[in-house]
Amino acid sequence: MFIEVNGKISKTGIRFRDNGQLMNICQRIVSQVGRRVDESSPICDARLPDGSRVNVIVPPLAIDGPTLTIRKFKKDKLKLSNLVEFGSISPAGAKILQIIGACRCNVLISGGTGSGKTTLLNTLTAFIDPTERVITCEDAAELQLQQPHVVRLETRPPNLEGSGQVTMRDLVKNCLRMRPERIIVGEVRGSEAFDLLQAMNTGHDGSMGTLHANTPREALSRLESMITMGGFSLPAKTIREIIVAAVDVVIQAQRLRDGSRRITQITEVLGLEGETIITQDLLLYEIQGEDQNGRINGRHKGTGVGRPRFWERARYFGLEKELAQALDETEAS
């Protein structure tokens, strides 16, 4: 048995008696949520009543025996101030994120597995106005929104006969009939990317989603490839025009080699020049070295952008003075 502590995986002294005992535990866990795992359906991805994510894969797919993965989430919801305490973002950077959340920018959160994308999405949703109707779509519900009016939707896998599946695309399409003010997609990983972009473009400002990518530019390329994978035979320039019109900001989260998680870039999508998407960084994380314990030292620094593209949007919400102050502080830090 291995556990993750402070971003690093370490071995524990706990062992299962044999594969039979582990298999029995796996079956008991998944039966709680009305699922089963055996040779005929050897993979199960489920959510426990406390919100934990569970993945079970058993022989013949898992060669050395059943493998059980549990991802637990903190009970107490993290706030942006906690991320500042952890050093994940600077105070001025946190202020910029707060304004991005409050002035209804369309946001993509990009990062690798375990980089803190879902945590960051949770903290950003704290700045959504309590009067707004928010609808979330997820494969396994793990978002912990702090608003009074939240509708949570979850996909459903096919049954043993192969029918009854409800995909993320189905959920996002259904969202549009539910009068949402914001749509939040837990993880964009397929053709639902097109539906989310369409929603962002049709008056659902402030919609958010996460996806796997290593840089903001790569995140936009992945978005394009996911739309293409969905069978949409659109020219590349048309897809990029849709992306540019829909996405305002890409926030990059990263887990560094010492196990710490940092917000490494806040990047704006400016527009299209020819067939190339133009972006500009508002904030970058600069690694400066490491201390004697192997912990990475660095700082968040502004790039000198005086007026970001969402300035007018911030002005509409009466936040332009706070935005100007936060940008000045990022340059001073």
CSV table of C-alpha atoms in Angstrom, one decimal:
chain,number,residue,atom,x,y,z
A,1,MET,CA,0.0,0.0,0.0
A,2,PHE,CA,1.3,3.4,-1.0
A,3,ILE,CA,0.1,6.8,0.1
A,4,GLU,CA,0.8,10.4,-1.1
A,5,VAL,CA,2.1,12.8,1.5
A,6,ASN,CA,3.0,16.4,0.5
A,7,GLY,CA,2.9,15.6,-3.2
A,8,LYS,CA,5.3,12.6,-2.9
A,9,ILE,CA,4.2,8.9,-3.0
A,10,SER,CA,5.7,6.8,-0.2
A,11,LYS,CA,5.4,3.1,0.8
A,12,THR,CA,3.5,2.2,4.0
A,13,GLY,CA,4.0,-0.8,6.3
A,14,ILE,CA,0.4,-2.0,5.6
A,15,ARG,CA,-0.1,-5.0,3.4
A,16,PHE,CA,-3.1,-7.0,2.3
A,17,ARG,CA,-3.2,-10.7,3.2
A,18,ASP,CA,-3.5,-11.8,-0.5
A,19,ASN,CA,-5.1,-10.9,-3.8
A,20,GLY,CA,-8.4,-12.5,-2.6
A,21,GLN,CA,-8.7,-10.1,0.4
A,22,LEU,CA,-8.0,-7.1,-1.8
A,23,MET,CA,-10.5,-8.3,-4.4
A,24,ASN,CA,-13.1,-8.7,-1.7
A,25,ILE,CA,-12.5,-5.2,-0.4
A,26,CYS,CA,-12.8,-3.8,-4.0
A,27,GLN,CA,-16.1,-5.6,-4.5
A,28,ARG,CA,-17.5,-4.3,-1.2
A,29,ILE,CA,-16.5,-0.7,-2.0
A,30,VAL,CA,-18.0,-0.6,-5.5
A,31,SER,CA,-21.2,-2.4,-4.4
A,32,GLN,CA,-21.9,0.6,-2.1
A,33,VAL,CA,-22.5,2.7,-5.3
A,34,GLY,CA,-24.5,0.0,-7.1
A,35,ARG,CA,-21.6,-1.1,-9.4
A,36,ARG,CA,-19.7,-4.4,-9.8
A,37,VAL,CA,-16.2,-5.4,-10.7
A,38,ASP,CA,-15.3,-8.9,-12.0
A,39,GLU,CA,-13.8,-10.6,-15.1
A,40,SER,CA,-16.7,-9.5,-17.3
A,41,SER,CA,-16.4,-5.8,-16.2
A,42,PRO,CA,-12.8,-5.5,-15.0
A,43,ILE,CA,-12.7,-1.6,-14.7
A,44,CYS,CA,-14.8,0.5,-12.4
A,45,ASP,CA,-14.6,4.2,-11.8
A,46,ALA,CA,-16.9,5.4,-9.0
A,47,ARG,CA,-17.5,8.0,-6.3
A,48,LEU,CA,-18.0,7.2,-2.7
A,49,PRO,CA,-20.6,8.9,-0.5
A,50,ASP,CA,-17.9,11.1,1.1
A,51,GLY,CA,-16.9,12.4,-2.4
A,52,SER,CA,-13.7,10.3,-2.7
A,53,ARG,CA,-12.8,9.0,-6.2
A,54,VAL,CA,-12.3,5.3,-6.6
A,55,ASN,CA,-10.8,3.4,-9.5
A,56,VAL,CA,-10.6,-0.4,-9.5
A,57,ILE,CA,-8.9,-2.5,-12.2
A,58,VAL,CA,-8.7,-6.3,-11.8
A,59,PRO,CA,-7.3,-9.3,-13.8
A,60,PRO,CA,-7.1,-10.1,-16.6
A,61,LEU,CA,-6.4,-6.4,-17.3
A,62,ALA,CA,-4.3,-5.9,-14.2
A,63,ILE,CA,-1.6,-8.5,-14.6
A,64,ASP,CA,-0.3,-8.7,-11.0
A,65,GLY,CA,-3.6,-8.7,-9.3
A,66,PRO,CA,-6.4,-6.2,-8.4
A,67,THR,CA,-5.4,-2.6,-8.1
A,68,LEU,CA,-7.4,-0.1,-6.0
A,69,THR,CA,-6.8,3.7,-6.3
A,70,ILE,CA,-8.6,6.1,-3.9
A,71,ARG,CA,-8.3,9.9,-4.3
A,72,LYS,CA,-9.6,11.6,-1.2
A,73,PHE,CA,-10.5,15.3,-1.0
A,74,LYS,CA,-10.3,17.7,2.0
A,75,LYS,CA,-13.5,18.1,3.9
A,76,ASP,CA,-12.8,21.8,4.6
A,77,LYS,CA,-13.0,23.7,1.4
A,78,LEU,CA,-9.7,25.5,0.5
A,79,LYS,CA,-9.9,29.2,-0.1
A,80,LEU,CA,-7.7,31.4,-2.3
A,81,SER,CA,-6.1,32.8,0.9
A,82,ASN,CA,-5.0,29.2,1.7
A,83,LEU,CA,-3.2,29.0,-1.7
A,84,VAL,CA,-1.4,32.2,-0.9
A,85,GLU,CA,-0.3,30.7,2.5
A,86,PHE,CA,1.0,27.6,0.7
A,87,GLY,CA,3.0,29.8,-1.8
A,88,SER,CA,1.0,28.5,-4.8
A,89,ILE,CA,0.2,32.0,-5.8
A,90,SER,CA,1.3,35.5,-4.7
A,91,PRO,CA,-1.2,37.8,-2.9
A,92,ALA,CA,-1.3,40.1,-6.0
A,93,GLY,CA,-1.8,37.1,-8.3
A,94,ALA,CA,-4.6,35.9,-6.0
A,95,LYS,CA,-6.3,39.3,-6.4
A,96,ILE,CA,-6.1,38.9,-10.2
A,97,LEU,CA,-7.7,35.5,-10.0
A,98,GLN,CA,-10.4,36.9,-7.7
A,99,ILE,CA,-11.2,39.6,-10.3
A,100,ILE,CA,-11.2,37.0,-13.1
A,101,GLY,CA,-13.7,34.9,-11.2
A,102,ALA,CA,-15.9,37.9,-10.2
A,103,CYS,CA,-16.1,39.6,-13.6
A,104,ARG,CA,-17.3,36.5,-15.4
A,105,CYS,CA,-14.3,35.7,-17.6
A,106,ASN,CA,-14.5,32.3,-19.4
A,107,VAL,CA,-11.6,30.3,-17.8
A,108,LEU,CA,-9.7,27.1,-18.7
A,109,ILE,CA,-7.6,25.6,-16.0
A,110,SER,CA,-4.8,23.6,-17.5
A,111,GLY,CA,-2.3,21.2,-15.8
A,112,GLY,CA,-1.0,17.7,-15.4
A,113,THR,CA,-2.5,14.9,-13.3
A,114,GLY,CA,-2.4,15.8,-9.6
A,115,SER,CA,-1.3,19.4,-10.2
A,116,GLY,CA,-4.3,20.9,-8.3
A,117,LYS,CA,-6.6,21.8,-11.2
A,118,THR,CA,-9.8,20.8,-9.3
A,119,THR,CA,-8.7,22.5,-6.1
A,120,LEU,CA,-8.0,25.7,-8.1
A,121,LEU,CA,-11.4,25.5,-9.8
A,122,ASN,CA,-13.1,25.1,-6.4
A,123,THR,CA,-11.3,28.2,-5.0
A,124,LEU,CA,-12.2,30.3,-8.1
A,125,THR,CA,-15.9,29.4,-7.8
A,126,ALA,CA,-15.9,31.1,-4.4
A,127,PHE,CA,-16.1,34.5,-6.2
A,128,ILE,CA,-19.3,33.6,-8.2
A,129,ASP,CA,-22.2,35.8,-7.1
A,130,PRO,CA,-24.6,33.9,-4.8
A,131,THR,CA,-27.5,34.9,-7.0
A,132,GLU,CA,-26.2,33.1,-10.0
A,133,ARG,CA,-27.5,29.7,-11.1
A,134,VAL,CA,-24.5,27.4,-11.6
A,135,ILE,CA,-24.6,23.9,-13.2
A,136,THR,CA,-21.7,21.5,-13.0
A,137,CYS,CA,-21.0,18.5,-15.3
A,138,GLU,CA,-18.5,15.9,-14.2
A,139,ASP,CA,-17.5,12.3,-14.8
A,140,ALA,CA,-17.3,11.7,-11.0
A,141,ALA,CA,-18.7,14.6,-8.9
A,142,GLU,CA,-15.8,16.1,-6.9
A,143,LEU,CA,-16.3,19.9,-7.1
A,144,GLN,CA,-17.3,21.5,-3.8
A,145,LEU,CA,-19.0,24.7,-4.9
A,146,GLN,CA,-19.8,27.3,-2.2
A,147,GLN,CA,-22.9,28.9,-3.8
A,148,PRO,CA,-26.5,28.3,-2.6
A,149,HIS,CA,-27.8,27.6,-6.1
A,150,VAL,CA,-25.8,24.8,-7.7
A,151,VAL,CA,-27.1,21.9,-9.8
A,152,ARG,CA,-24.7,19.0,-10.0
A,153,LEU,CA,-24.8,16.6,-12.9
A,154,GLU,CA,-22.8,13.4,-13.4
A,155,THR,CA,-22.2,11.1,-16.4
A,156,ARG,CA,-23.3,7.4,-16.3
A,157,PRO,CA,-21.4,4.5,-17.9
A,158,PRO,CA,-23.2,1.9,-20.0
A,159,ASN,CA,-24.7,-1.1,-18.2
A,160,LEU,CA,-23.6,-4.7,-18.8
A,161,GLU,CA,-25.8,-4.8,-21.9
A,162,GLY,CA,-24.0,-1.8,-23.2
A,163,SER,CA,-27.0,0.6,-23.0
A,164,GLY,CA,-28.0,3.5,-20.8
A,165,GLN,CA,-24.8,5.5,-21.2
A,166,VAL,CA,-25.0,9.3,-20.6
A,167,THR,CA,-22.0,11.1,-21.9
A,168,MET,CA,-20.5,14.4,-20.9
A,169,ARG,CA,-21.8,15.8,-24.2
A,170,ASP,CA,-25.3,14.8,-23.3
A,171,LEU,CA,-25.0,16.6,-20.0
A,172,VAL,CA,-23.5,19.8,-21.5
A,173,LYS,CA,-26.3,19.9,-24.1
A,174,ASN,CA,-28.9,19.4,-21.4
A,175,CYS,CA,-27.4,22.2,-19.4
A,176,LEU,CA,-28.3,24.7,-22.0
A,177,ARG,CA,-32.0,23.9,-21.5
A,178,MET,CA,-31.7,24.5,-17.7
A,179,ARG,CA,-31.3,28.2,-17.8
A,180,PRO,CA,-27.7,28.3,-16.4
A,181,GLU,CA,-25.8,31.4,-15.8
A,182,ARG,CA,-22.5,29.6,-15.6
A,183,ILE,CA,-21.6,26.1,-16.8
A,184,ILE,CA,-18.7,24.4,-15.1
A,185,VAL,CA,-17.2,21.2,-16.7
A,186,GLY,CA,-15.1,19.2,-14.2
A,187,GLU,CA,-12.8,17.9,-16.9
A,188,VAL,CA,-12.9,18.5,-20.7
A,189,ARG,CA,-11.5,15.4,-22.4
A,190,GLY,CA,-13.6,14.8,-25.5
A,191,SER,CA,-16.0,16.2,-28.0
A,192,GLU,CA,-17.9,18.0,-25.2
A,193,ALA,CA,-15.2,20.7,-25.7
A,194,PHE,CA,-17.2,22.0,-28.7
A,195,ASP,CA,-20.4,22.2,-26.7
A,196,LEU,CA,-18.7,24.0,-23.8
A,197,LEU,CA,-17.2,26.6,-26.3
A,198,GLN,CA,-20.6,27.1,-27.9
A,199,ALA,CA,-22.1,27.7,-24.4
A,200,MET,CA,-19.4,30.2,-23.6
A,201,ASN,CA,-20.2,32.0,-26.8
A,202,THR,CA,-24.0,32.1,-26.2
A,203,GLY,CA,-24.3,34.2,-23.1
A,204,HIS,CA,-23.0,31.9,-20.4
A,205,ASP,CA,-20.2,34.2,-19.4
A,206,GLY,CA,-18.0,33.0,-16.5
A,207,SER,CA,-18.1,29.3,-17.6
A,208,MET,CA,-15.1,27.2,-16.5
A,209,GLY,CA,-13.5,23.9,-17.2
A,210,THR,CA,-10.2,22.0,-16.6
A,211,LEU,CA,-8.1,20.0,-19.1
A,212,HIS,CA,-4.8,18.2,-19.1
A,213,ALA,CA,-2.0,20.2,-20.8
A,214,ASN,CA,1.6,21.3,-19.9
A,215,THR,CA,1.3,25.0,-21.1
A,216,PRO,CA,-1.5,27.4,-21.9
A,217,ARG,CA,-0.7,27.2,-25.6
A,218,GLU,CA,-0.7,23.5,-25.5
A,219,ALA,CA,-4.1,23.7,-23.7
A,220,LEU,CA,-5.6,25.6,-26.7
A,221,SER,CA,-4.1,23.1,-29.1
A,222,ARG,CA,-5.6,20.2,-27.1
A,223,LEU,CA,-9.0,21.9,-27.2
A,224,GLU,CA,-8.7,22.1,-31.0
A,225,SER,CA,-7.7,18.4,-31.3
A,226,MET,CA,-10.6,17.4,-29.0
A,227,ILE,CA,-13.1,19.2,-31.2
A,228,THR,CA,-11.6,17.5,-34.3
A,229,MET,CA,-11.7,14.1,-32.6
A,230,GLY,CA,-15.5,14.7,-32.1
A,231,GLY,CA,-16.0,14.3,-35.8
A,232,PHE,CA,-16.6,18.0,-36.5
A,233,SER,CA,-15.3,18.6,-40.1
A,234,LEU,CA,-14.6,22.3,-39.6
A,235,PRO,CA,-11.6,24.1,-41.0
A,236,ALA,CA,-8.8,24.7,-38.5
A,237,LYS,CA,-9.2,28.5,-38.7
A,238,THR,CA,-12.9,28.3,-37.9
A,239,ILE,CA,-12.2,26.1,-34.8
A,240,ARG,CA,-9.6,28.6,-33.7
A,241,GLU,CA,-12.0,31.5,-34.2
A,242,ILE,CA,-14.5,29.7,-31.9
A,243,ILE,CA,-11.8,29.1,-29.3
A,244,VAL,CA,-10.6,32.7,-29.4
A,245,ALA,CA,-14.2,34.1,-29.1
A,246,ALA,CA,-15.0,31.8,-26.2
A,247,VAL,CA,-11.9,31.5,-23.9
A,248,ASP,CA,-10.7,34.6,-22.1
A,249,VAL,CA,-8.1,33.3,-19.7
A,250,VAL,CA,-6.0,30.1,-19.3
A,251,ILE,CA,-4.6,29.4,-15.8
A,252,GLN,CA,-1.7,26.9,-15.7
A,253,ALA,CA,-1.2,24.7,-12.6
A,254,GLN,CA,1.9,22.6,-12.1
A,255,ARG,CA,3.2,20.1,-9.6
A,256,LEU,CA,7.0,20.8,-9.3
A,257,ARG,CA,9.6,18.1,-8.7
A,258,ASP,CA,9.6,18.7,-4.9
A,259,GLY,CA,5.9,17.8,-4.8
A,260,SER,CA,4.7,21.4,-4.3
A,261,ARG,CA,1.9,22.8,-6.5
A,262,ARG,CA,2.2,26.2,-8.1
A,263,ILE,CA,0.1,28.4,-10.4
A,264,THR,CA,2.8,28.9,-13.0
A,265,GLN,CA,1.0,31.1,-15.6
A,266,ILE,CA,-2.0,33.3,-15.9
A,267,THR,CA,-2.4,33.8,-19.7
A,268,GLU,CA,-4.9,35.8,-21.7
A,269,VAL,CA,-6.2,34.8,-25.1
A,270,LEU,CA,-6.0,37.9,-27.3
A,271,GLY,CA,-7.2,37.0,-30.7
A,272,LEU,CA,-6.2,35.4,-34.0
A,273,GLU,CA,-3.4,36.6,-36.3
A,274,GLY,CA,-3.7,34.8,-39.6
A,275,GLU,CA,-4.3,31.2,-38.3
A,276,THR,CA,-2.2,31.6,-35.1
A,277,ILE,CA,-3.8,32.2,-31.7
A,278,ILE,CA,-2.2,35.2,-30.0
A,279,THR,CA,-1.8,35.0,-26.2
A,280,GLN,CA,-0.1,37.2,-23.5
A,281,ASP,CA,1.1,36.2,-20.1
A,282,LEU,CA,-0.1,38.4,-17.1
A,283,LEU,CA,1.8,36.5,-14.5
A,284,LEU,CA,4.7,33.9,-14.5
A,285,TYR,CA,6.3,31.8,-11.9
A,286,GLU,CA,10.1,32.0,-11.9
A,287,ILE,CA,12.1,29.3,-10.2
A,288,GLN,CA,15.1,30.7,-8.4
A,289,GLY,CA,16.7,27.6,-6.9
A,290,GLU,CA,16.2,25.3,-4.0
A,291,ASP,CA,16.9,25.3,-0.3
A,292,GLN,CA,19.0,22.7,1.7
A,293,ASN,CA,15.8,20.5,2.1
A,294,GLY,CA,15.3,20.3,-1.6
A,295,ARG,CA,12.3,22.6,-1.6
A,296,ILE,CA,12.0,24.8,-4.7
A,297,ASN,CA,12.2,28.6,-4.2
A,298,GLY,CA,10.7,31.0,-6.7
A,299,ARG,CA,8.5,34.0,-7.2
A,300,HIS,CA,5.5,35.1,-9.1
A,301,LYS,CA,6.3,38.1,-11.3
A,302,GLY,CA,4.1,40.3,-13.5
A,303,THR,CA,5.0,40.7,-17.2
A,304,GLY,CA,4.3,44.5,-17.3
A,305,VAL,CA,0.9,44.2,-19.1
A,306,GLY,CA,-0.8,47.5,-18.2
A,307,ARG,CA,-4.3,46.8,-19.5
A,308,PRO,CA,-5.4,43.2,-20.0
A,309,ARG,CA,-8.0,42.3,-22.6
A,310,PHE,CA,-10.7,41.8,-19.9
A,311,TRP,CA,-10.1,45.4,-18.6
A,312,GLU,CA,-13.5,46.6,-20.0
A,313,ARG,CA,-15.2,43.6,-18.5
A,314,ALA,CA,-13.7,44.5,-15.1
A,315,ARG,CA,-14.8,48.1,-15.5
A,316,TYR,CA,-18.4,46.9,-16.2
A,317,PHE,CA,-18.3,45.1,-12.8
A,318,GLY,CA,-16.6,48.1,-11.1
A,319,LEU,CA,-13.3,46.3,-10.5
A,320,GLU,CA,-10.9,48.1,-12.8
A,321,LYS,CA,-9.2,50.0,-9.9
A,322,GLU,CA,-8.6,46.8,-8.0
A,323,LEU,CA,-7.3,45.2,-11.2
A,324,ALA,CA,-4.9,48.1,-11.9
A,325,GLN,CA,-3.6,47.9,-8.3
A,326,ALA,CA,-3.1,44.1,-8.5
A,327,LEU,CA,-1.2,44.4,-11.8
A,328,ASP,CA,1.0,47.2,-10.2
A,329,GLU,CA,1.7,44.9,-7.2
A,330,THR,CA,2.7,42.0,-9.5
A,331,GLU,CA,5.4,44.1,-11.2
A,332,ALA,CA,6.6,45.5,-7.8
A,333,SER,CA,7.0,42.0,-6.3
